[in-house]
Short mmCIF file of C-alpha atoms in Angstrom, two decimals:
data_model
loop_
_atom_site.label_atom_id
_atom_site.label_comp_id
_atom_site.label_asym_id
_atom_site.label_seq_id
_atom_site.Cartn_x
_atom_site.Cartn_y
_atom_site.Cartn_z
CA MET A 1270 -14.64 -8.97 28.67
CA SER A 1271 -13.83 -11.68 26.16
CA ARG A 1272 -11.41 -11.12 23.33
CA ASN A 1273 -11.63 -12.73 19.93
CA ILE A 1274 -8.72 -15.08 19.47
CA PRO A 1275 -7.41 -15.11 15.90
CA THR A 1276 -7.58 -18.33 13.96
CA GLU A 1277 -4.57 -19.84 12.27
CA ASN A 1278 -5.94 -18.61 8.92
CA ASP A 1279 -6.24 -15.07 10.34
CA CYS A 1280 -2.61 -15.22 11.41
CA ILE A 1281 -1.52 -16.54 8.01
CA GLU A 1282 -3.35 -13.67 6.26
CA VAL A 1283 -1.87 -11.02 8.57
CA SER A 1284 1.60 -12.52 8.26
CA ALA A 1285 1.39 -12.35 4.45
CA VAL A 1286 0.30 -8.70 4.60
CA LEU A 1287 3.15 -7.80 6.96
CA LYS A 1288 5.63 -9.61 4.72
CA ASN A 1289 4.38 -7.57 1.75
CA LEU A 1290 4.83 -4.34 3.74
CA ALA A 1291 8.36 -5.20 4.86
CA HIS A 1292 10.19 -3.47 1.98
CA PRO A 1293 11.02 0.18 2.82
CA ARG A 1294 10.20 1.61 -0.65
CA ARG A 1295 6.94 -0.30 -0.88
CA LEU A 1296 5.99 0.94 2.57
CA MET A 1297 6.88 4.49 1.55
CA ILE A 1298 4.71 4.22 -1.56
CA LEU A 1299 1.80 2.87 0.49
CA CYS A 1300 2.24 5.74 2.98
CA GLN A 1301 1.96 8.19 0.08
CA LEU A 1302 -1.14 6.38 -1.20
CA SER A 1303 -2.77 6.49 2.23
CA ASP A 1304 -3.53 10.17 1.49
CA GLY A 1305 -5.39 9.20 -1.70
CA PRO A 1306 -4.83 8.03 -5.27
CA LYS A 1307 -1.66 9.09 -7.09
CA THR A 1308 -0.02 8.60 -10.48
CA VAL A 1309 3.34 6.91 -11.01
CA SER A 1310 5.01 10.28 -11.61
CA GLU A 1311 3.55 11.71 -8.39
CA LEU A 1312 4.83 8.69 -6.48
CA GLU A 1313 8.19 8.99 -8.20
CA ASN A 1314 8.52 12.60 -7.02
CA LEU A 1315 7.33 11.85 -3.49
CA SER A 1316 9.41 8.71 -2.95
CA GLY A 1317 12.60 9.64 -4.75
CA ALA A 1318 12.58 6.31 -6.59
CA SER A 1319 12.94 6.04 -10.35
CA GLN A 1320 9.89 5.70 -12.57
CA SER A 1321 10.79 2.10 -13.43
CA ALA A 1322 11.27 1.17 -9.76
CA VAL A 1323 7.93 2.74 -8.76
CA SER A 1324 6.20 0.94 -11.64
CA GLN A 1325 7.75 -2.38 -10.60
CA PHE A 1326 6.73 -1.90 -6.96
CA LEU A 1327 3.19 -0.98 -8.01
CA ALA A 1328 2.91 -3.97 -10.35
CA ARG A 1329 3.97 -6.33 -7.59
CA MET A 1330 1.66 -4.71 -5.03
CA LYS A 1331 -1.20 -4.87 -7.53
CA ALA A 1332 -0.55 -8.58 -8.10
CA GLU A 1333 -0.58 -9.09 -4.32
CA GLY A 1334 -3.89 -7.25 -3.97
CA LEU A 1335 -2.50 -4.29 -2.02
CA VAL A 1336 -3.22 -1.61 -4.62
CA GLU A 1337 -5.59 -1.10 -7.51
CA SER A 1338 -5.41 1.16 -10.54
CA LYS A 1339 -7.95 3.30 -12.32
CA ARG A 1340 -7.54 5.08 -15.64
CA GLU A 1341 -8.74 8.66 -15.89
CA ASN A 1342 -8.11 10.16 -19.32
CA GLN A 1343 -4.39 9.68 -20.02
CA PHE A 1344 -3.42 9.03 -16.40
CA ILE A 1345 -3.48 5.87 -14.32
CA TYR A 1346 -4.12 6.45 -10.64
CA TYR A 1347 -3.08 3.95 -8.00
CA ASP A 1348 -4.76 3.57 -4.64
CA ILE A 1349 -4.73 1.20 -1.69
CA LYS A 1350 -7.27 -1.51 -2.47
CA ASP A 1351 -8.25 -2.70 1.01
CA SER A 1352 -9.49 -0.21 3.61
CA ARG A 1353 -7.91 -2.37 6.35
CA ILE A 1354 -4.48 -1.88 4.74
CA LYS A 1355 -5.10 1.86 4.50
CA LYS A 1356 -6.00 1.97 8.23
CA LEU A 1357 -2.89 -0.09 9.06
CA ILE A 1358 -0.62 2.24 7.08
CA GLN A 1359 -2.20 5.32 8.67
CA SER A 1360 -1.75 3.76 12.13
CA LEU A 1361 1.91 2.97 11.43
CA ASP A 1362 2.39 6.55 10.26
CA ARG A 1363 0.86 7.95 13.47
CA ILE A 1364 2.94 5.62 15.65
CA PHE A 1365 6.33 5.86 13.93
CA CYS A 1366 6.34 9.06 11.87
CA ALA A 1367 4.57 11.58 14.10
#
């Protein structure tokens, strides 16, 4: 059985994703988002971080393409943008947090 060998570009992309996941609070926020979209205040309550810290983490992750936002009435909901990232976070949760 042959296995696909990753290209250098594949490895660069994966390395960048892993670097973006390396911060504990950002990883915690992504774990919370792996269950579905949440508001800043929901993430604040779940993560224990301040509102400003959560907002800063989300802004950076949005700029890096990890999360996206969607306005519904007066609330902005954040969610993981890429289904591959969501699967990765869920796999990490099963492996390390079960």
